[in-house]
Amino acid sequence: MSSLDPVLMSRILTAVTLFVHIVLATIGVGIPVMLALAEWRGIRTGDMHYTLLARRWARGYVITVAVGVVTGTAIGLQLSLLWPTFMRVAGKAIALPLFMETFAFFVEAIFLGIYLYTWDRFKSKYTHLLLLIPVAIGSSASAFFITSMNAFMNQPQGFEWVNGVFTNVNPFIAMMNPATPSKVAHVLASAYTTSAAALASIAAYSLLRGSKHVYFKKALKLTVISTFVFAIATITIGDFSGKFLAKFQPEKLAAMEWHFDTMTEAPLIYGGVLDENNDIKYALKIPYALSILAGNRPNTEVIGLNEFPEDERPPLMIHYFFDLKVTNGVLLVLIPLLYMFRRKLPGKKPYPKWLLIAILALGPSAMVAIWLGWFLAEIGRQPWIVRGYMKVAEAATTSPSVGWMLVLFILLYLVLTVSAVKVLSRLFRNKNAEEELKQLGWDEQGGRES
Amino acid sequence: MISYELIGISVLWLFLYGYLIVASIDFGAGFFAFYAKFTKKDHLINRLISRYLSPVWEITNVFFVFFFVGIIGFFPDTAYYYGSSLLVPASIGIVLIAIRGSFYAFENYGSKENIVFLFLYGATGLFIPASLSVALTLSEGGFIMEENGTVYLEYMNLLTSPLSWSIVGLAIVSVLFISGAFLTFYAARADDQPAVQLLRTYALFWSTPTIIAAFTAFIYLSQHNERHFNNMMDMWWLLALSVGFFMIALWLLYKGRRYGLAFISIMLQFACAFFAYGIGQYPYILDPYITIQDGATHESMGIALVAAFIGGLLLLIPSLILVFRLFLFDADYVRGKR
């Protein structure tokens, strides 16, 4: 009991920390790209509305970054506090990406500090914009390194396994394992999508509240179209991930799809429930789709769950995570499409209320998709912590105090989240964009600089 | 050829020293900001403090992350021993760091006016160095135990040990001393005479307890870990240098001139003492469980880490220089004109 409990508690605490951190990390990776887009457009066209957009986003971004640094430090330390045996063993294989991540973080921290406090300090406007390049590279590189470490846990390689120890490690091969490319690409693309979608939600919210200024319409256009482009990229890369799973981690794909018997021409299952005999009921079956997902051809053979021993199968509930995630992904393409064809839709208003409400939903649905995607990836690896080598139960701490720490951290995250939301909303309400435009004298037709 | 694990620990020690300096400035500033508000002198210094800290606090935090990630990378056994035994104290440390980090996030938006939040900010500025310094105490041995494959912390030993309390005391007073001296220099750059005078009294006030606490901790170390103490005594010249730099700094502060040089002397004072302490601990990282040789990661990983480190440094040094030029040595910025 005393050695089992900490395992479960450690899992929950890690999950809770990541649940909070991933929101901030995703925004941290994606927003610099959106900032660069807006500021660049502002400089190139001389339209100061875009410059103000970048400024206002940056102001809110500081808050999310600061809280993100806090939760990131927490998970960094918790890796060793909650999973000491894992870090001792796996650290010999994956220390390199973890170490390089801190450098990427360093670069991001340095240039973000400079970017935020030098809006009016350089003669050329491009100098300030160029500061965003190291910020974006730093945040994306840190996503790359951390994700490659996670990819190693899914697809370990580059070592010899002798008596429970990784020896003869090739750090570079371990880092560049087969799971790395598709995982990193998917993480980056989905982070860009989610950030664009969250900003689109904000613009839609302002318009819904009755703001008529052209500033908000420009914001809406920039963010919704970015969401569309990034979402298409995310879905395309997601398709590669499916093919990757079919080849390298078939038990995860099989559990995702409730695919029990190995077969060709495998159907894709959407929704449904399982009865006690593992028979699928009330599901939507799309013929051949799983085979096509796995190998682009209807006669691709897809390995079924029955090929794996029962104690090495992932939990079957990940099926729902996958279905919901894909649904959200599709919405992230469809809603922007509706926006782009809004003038061809019935009705005379260019910004009908229902469309704005749909756009408002983009941010939350993208965020939910991120959560679901991580639940899917992490729970789908169960019971392994390093797939094929180390099980979760062998890796956790034996400390009996994990339960109390769980309570402590839940309280901390509640306080952090509530204060961050409060401060963010106060920030935008206290100084609304229309007043700020007037103050800066950027309010002329077309937003030209005065 | 010098071995990779020795390069690793030297580099990490250097970074820990870097963190000690930048974090001290940060932590001490938090306490001074609160204290100044409490004594109604905040109008003199708080704007100055936030002008320096806002752009650099995140960098300070990265120094810390860099150190603990680096030590786990080079010496994975540290994750096992320290990780297993420190769950509760380190978690409390994370919460303190979180309170502090969120202060920076929220400070521009009203929380600075809130005395409760400012109190928390000032208090964490003292609690965090106190709790981090405990890790140094633990490395001396006798507090972390391993029995039947379970690692645990001897809380009673730790809480009743004069060594641990003397190190905590040293951490707190040196934070205030370093920070006071740096902020004096920064205020002098800004040509802000009232702030210079106030901060100079803070720095002078905390100098005496710093040197007393240092000697106290040294004496208790001799009782707790004789090997470490004797090793340090072999480097008596380094300790003497440290005291010498302290005297120079004190003289300059007292005379009220060359504050930049005074701060550099303080940096050298702490560098000498810190390296004498670190070299004296060789070959142990955690006495007696982890030594530098046995605890190190495989050679291939060690070399990759050193390579990554050199590459990272090539990026880092120019970037840090840029930050310093923009926010520290740009007189117009410091004065608040930009």
PDB file of N, CA and C in Angstrom, chain B residues 110-156:
ATOM      1  N   GLY B 110      -1.212  46.635 -10.645  1.00  0.00           N
ATOM      2  CA  GLY B 110      -1.897  47.029  -9.422  1.00  0.00           C
ATOM      3  C   GLY B 110      -1.458  46.341  -8.158  1.00  0.00           C
ATOM      4  N   SER B 111      -0.883  45.148  -8.270  1.00  0.00           N
ATOM      5  CA  SER B 111      -0.591  44.407  -7.043  1.00  0.00           C
ATOM      6  C   SER B 111       0.507  45.092  -6.228  1.00  0.00           C
ATOM      7  N   LYS B 112       1.287  45.968  -6.879  1.00  0.00           N
ATOM      8  CA  LYS B 112       2.378  46.602  -6.167  1.00  0.00           C
ATOM      9  C   LYS B 112       1.855  47.478  -5.022  1.00  0.00           C
ATOM     10  N   GLU B 113       0.653  47.984  -5.214  1.00  0.00           N
ATOM     11  CA  GLU B 113       0.075  48.849  -4.190  1.00  0.00           C
ATOM     12  C   GLU B 113      -0.400  48.049  -2.990  1.00  0.00           C
ATOM     13  N   ASN B 114      -0.562  46.754  -3.210  1.00  0.00           N
ATOM     14  CA  ASN B 114      -1.154  45.913  -2.180  1.00  0.00           C
ATOM     15  C   ASN B 114      -0.082  45.497  -1.164  1.00  0.00           C
ATOM     16  N   ILE B 115      -0.254  45.932   0.087  1.00  0.00           N
ATOM     17  CA  ILE B 115       0.792  45.715   1.092  1.00  0.00           C
ATOM     18  C   ILE B 115       0.954  44.224   1.419  1.00  0.00           C
ATOM     19  N   VAL B 116      -0.155  43.467   1.349  1.00  0.00           N
ATOM     20  CA  VAL B 116      -0.071  42.034   1.646  1.00  0.00           C
ATOM     21  C   VAL B 116       0.802  41.342   0.604  1.00  0.00           C
ATOM     22  N   PHE B 117       0.553  41.675  -0.652  1.00  0.00           N
ATOM     23  CA  PHE B 117       1.335  41.057  -1.724  1.00  0.00           C
ATOM     24  C   PHE B 117       2.796  41.479  -1.620  1.00  0.00           C
ATOM     25  N   LEU B 118       3.004  42.743  -1.281  1.00  0.00           N
ATOM     26  CA  LEU B 118       4.376  43.228  -1.160  1.00  0.00           C
ATOM     27  C   LEU B 118       5.076  42.538   0.008  1.00  0.00           C
ATOM     28  N   PHE B 119       4.311  42.250   1.058  1.00  0.00           N
ATOM     29  CA  PHE B 119       4.879  41.521   2.189  1.00  0.00           C
ATOM     30  C   PHE B 119       5.297  40.115   1.750  1.00  0.00           C
ATOM     31  N   LEU B 120       4.421  39.439   1.012  1.00  0.00           N
ATOM     32  CA  LEU B 120       4.748  38.098   0.528  1.00  0.00           C
ATOM     33  C   LEU B 120       5.997  38.139  -0.349  1.00  0.00           C
ATOM     34  N   TYR B 121       6.055  39.177  -1.183  1.00  0.00           N
ATOM     35  CA  TYR B 121       7.197  39.337  -2.080  1.00  0.00           C
ATOM     36  C   TYR B 121       8.480  39.514  -1.269  1.00  0.00           C
ATOM     37  N   GLY B 122       8.427  40.374  -0.246  1.00  0.00           N
ATOM     38  CA  GLY B 122       9.599  40.578   0.591  1.00  0.00           C
ATOM     39  C   GLY B 122       9.953  39.333   1.382  1.00  0.00           C
ATOM     40  N   ALA B 123       8.943  38.649   1.911  1.00  0.00           N
ATOM     41  CA  ALA B 123       9.199  37.470   2.739  1.00  0.00           C
ATOM     42  C   ALA B 123       9.793  36.341   1.898  1.00  0.00           C
ATOM     43  N   THR B 124       9.258  36.126   0.690  1.00  0.00           N
ATOM     44  CA  THR B 124       9.832  35.060  -0.141  1.00  0.00           C
ATOM     45  C   THR B 124      11.286  35.385  -0.486  1.00  0.00           C
ATOM     46  N   GLY B 125      11.607  36.673  -0.579  1.00  0.00           N
ATOM     47  CA  GLY B 125      12.981  37.062  -0.866  1.00  0.00           C
ATOM     48  C   GLY B 125      13.947  36.558   0.196  1.00  0.00           C
ATOM     49  N   LEU B 126      13.457  36.331   1.403  1.00  0.00           N
ATOM     50  CA  LEU B 126      14.320  35.780   2.446  1.00  0.00           C
ATOM     51  C   LEU B 126      14.153  34.270   2.596  1.00  0.00           C
ATOM     52  N   PHE B 127      12.912  33.791   2.417  1.00  0.00           N
ATOM     53  CA  PHE B 127      12.667  32.354   2.585  1.00  0.00           C
ATOM     54  C   PHE B 127      13.314  31.522   1.480  1.00  0.00           C
ATOM     55  N   ILE B 128      13.280  32.022   0.261  1.00  0.00           N
ATOM     56  CA  ILE B 128      13.830  31.218  -0.840  1.00  0.00           C
ATOM     57  C   ILE B 128      15.334  30.981  -0.665  1.00  0.00           C
ATOM     58  N   PRO B 129      16.143  32.035  -0.444  1.00  0.00           N
ATOM     59  CA  PRO B 129      17.565  31.733  -0.233  1.00  0.00           C
ATOM     60  C   PRO B 129      17.790  30.837   0.973  1.00  0.00           C
ATOM     61  N   ALA B 130      16.981  31.026   2.027  1.00  0.00           N
ATOM     62  CA  ALA B 130      17.134  30.167   3.200  1.00  0.00           C
ATOM     63  C   ALA B 130      16.886  28.711   2.815  1.00  0.00           C
ATOM     64  N   SER B 131      15.812  28.471   2.057  1.00  0.00           N
ATOM     65  CA  SER B 131      15.497  27.074   1.750  1.00  0.00           C
ATOM     66  C   SER B 131      16.468  26.496   0.729  1.00  0.00           C
ATOM     67  N   LEU B 132      16.924  27.320  -0.229  1.00  0.00           N
ATOM     68  CA  LEU B 132      17.874  26.788  -1.212  1.00  0.00           C
ATOM     69  C   LEU B 132      19.211  26.440  -0.558  1.00  0.00           C
ATOM     70  N   SER B 133      19.592  27.249   0.456  1.00  0.00           N
ATOM     71  CA  SER B 133      20.889  27.004   1.081  1.00  0.00           C
ATOM     72  C   SER B 133      20.903  25.672   1.824  1.00  0.00           C
ATOM     73  N   VAL B 134      19.715  25.163   2.160  1.00  0.00           N
ATOM     74  CA  VAL B 134      19.655  23.881   2.871  1.00  0.00           C
ATOM     75  C   VAL B 134      20.272  22.772   2.016  1.00  0.00           C
ATOM     76  N   ALA B 135      20.140  22.885   0.683  1.00  0.00           N
ATOM     77  CA  ALA B 135      20.730  21.874  -0.190  1.00  0.00           C
ATOM     78  C   ALA B 135      22.232  21.773   0.025  1.00  0.00           C
ATOM     79  N   LEU B 136      22.871  22.914   0.301  1.00  0.00           N
ATOM     80  CA  LEU B 136      24.316  22.889   0.576  1.00  0.00           C
ATOM     81  C   LEU B 136      24.601  22.160   1.874  1.00  0.00           C
ATOM     82  N   THR B 137      23.782  22.431   2.883  1.00  0.00           N
ATOM     83  CA  THR B 137      23.954  21.726   4.157  1.00  0.00           C
ATOM     84  C   THR B 137      23.842  20.218   3.950  1.00  0.00           C
ATOM     85  N   LEU B 138      22.821  19.812   3.177  1.00  0.00           N
ATOM     86  CA  LEU B 138      22.581  18.385   2.991  1.00  0.00           C
ATOM     87  C   LEU B 138      23.777  17.696   2.355  1.00  0.00           C
ATOM     88  N   SER B 139      24.472  18.413   1.468  1.00  0.00           N
ATOM     89  CA  SER B 139      25.577  17.776   0.761  1.00  0.00           C
ATOM     90  C   SER B 139      26.725  17.423   1.703  1.00  0.00           C
ATOM     91  N   GLU B 140      26.715  17.998   2.902  1.00  0.00           N
ATOM     92  CA  GLU B 140      27.775  17.697   3.861  1.00  0.00           C
ATOM     93  C   GLU B 140      27.654  16.301   4.450  1.00  0.00           C
ATOM     94  N   GLY B 141      26.508  15.664   4.265  1.00  0.00           N
ATOM     95  CA  GLY B 141      26.341  14.312   4.773  1.00  0.00           C
ATOM     96  C   GLY B 141      25.731  14.295   6.153  1.00  0.00           C
ATOM     97  N   GLY B 142      25.105  13.154   6.482  1.00  0.00           N
ATOM     98  CA  GLY B 142      24.531  13.010   7.807  1.00  0.00           C
ATOM     99  C   GLY B 142      23.065  13.390   7.884  1.00  0.00           C
ATOM    100  N   PHE B 143      22.520  13.910   6.803  1.00  0.00           N
ATOM    101  CA  PHE B 143      21.106  14.290   6.826  1.00  0.00           C
ATOM    102  C   PHE B 143      20.258  13.428   5.891  1.00  0.00           C
ATOM    103  N   ILE B 144      20.859  13.031   4.758  1.00  0.00           N
ATOM    104  CA  ILE B 144      20.146  12.148   3.832  1.00  0.00           C
ATOM    105  C   ILE B 144      20.639  10.725   4.084  1.00  0.00           C
ATOM    106  N   MET B 145      19.709   9.813   4.355  1.00  0.00           N
ATOM    107  CA  MET B 145      20.063   8.439   4.690  1.00  0.00           C
ATOM    108  C   MET B 145      19.464   7.477   3.687  1.00  0.00           C
ATOM    109  N   GLU B 146      20.151   6.348   3.506  1.00  0.00           N
ATOM    110  CA  GLU B 146      19.610   5.306   2.640  1.00  0.00           C
ATOM    111  C   GLU B 146      19.603   3.993   3.404  1.00  0.00           C
ATOM    112  N   GLU B 147      18.405   3.395   3.497  1.00  0.00           N
ATOM    113  CA  GLU B 147      18.301   2.094   4.158  1.00  0.00           C
ATOM    114  C   GLU B 147      17.356   1.224   3.354  1.00  0.00           C
ATOM    115  N   ASN B 148      17.748  -0.002   3.111  1.00  0.00           N
ATOM    116  CA  ASN B 148      16.934  -0.969   2.360  1.00  0.00           C
ATOM    117  C   ASN B 148      16.376  -0.364   1.067  1.00  0.00           C
ATOM    118  N   GLY B 149      17.181   0.384   0.371  1.00  0.00           N
ATOM    119  CA  GLY B 149      16.739   0.928  -0.908  1.00  0.00           C
ATOM    120  C   GLY B 149      15.781   2.100  -0.786  1.00  0.00           C
ATOM    121  N   THR B 150      15.557   2.608   0.427  1.00  0.00           N
ATOM    122  CA  THR B 150      14.715   3.792   0.571  1.00  0.00           C
ATOM    123  C   THR B 150      15.577   4.969   1.030  1.00  0.00           C
ATOM    124  N   VAL B 151      15.378   6.082   0.375  1.00  0.00           N
ATOM    125  CA  VAL B 151      16.141   7.274   0.733  1.00  0.00           C
ATOM    126  C   VAL B 151      15.229   8.220   1.491  1.00  0.00           C
ATOM    127  N   TYR B 152      15.693   8.748   2.593  1.00  0.00           N
ATOM    128  CA  TYR B 152      14.851   9.681   3.345  1.00  0.00           C
ATOM    129  C   TYR B 152      15.704  10.748   4.012  1.00  0.00           C
ATOM    130  N   LEU B 153      15.019  11.789   4.457  1.00  0.00           N
ATOM    131  CA  LEU B 153      15.685  12.933   5.071  1.00  0.00           C
ATOM    132  C   LEU B 153      15.498  12.876   6.583  1.00  0.00           C
ATOM    133  N   GLU B 154      16.593  13.057   7.324  1.00  0.00           N
ATOM    134  CA  GLU B 154      16.521  13.081   8.789  1.00  0.00           C
ATOM    135  C   GLU B 154      16.134  14.485   9.232  1.00  0.00           C
ATOM    136  N   TYR B 155      14.837  14.729   9.334  1.00  0.00           N
ATOM    137  CA  TYR B 155      14.388  16.092   9.628  1.00  0.00           C
ATOM    138  C   TYR B 155      14.913  16.585  10.969  1.00  0.00           C
ATOM    139  N   MET B 156      14.865  15.689  11.973  1.00  0.00           N
ATOM    140  CA  MET B 156      15.269  16.136  13.316  1.00  0.00           C
ATOM    141  C   MET B 156      16.737  16.550  13.322  1.00  0.00           C
TER     142      MET B 156
END
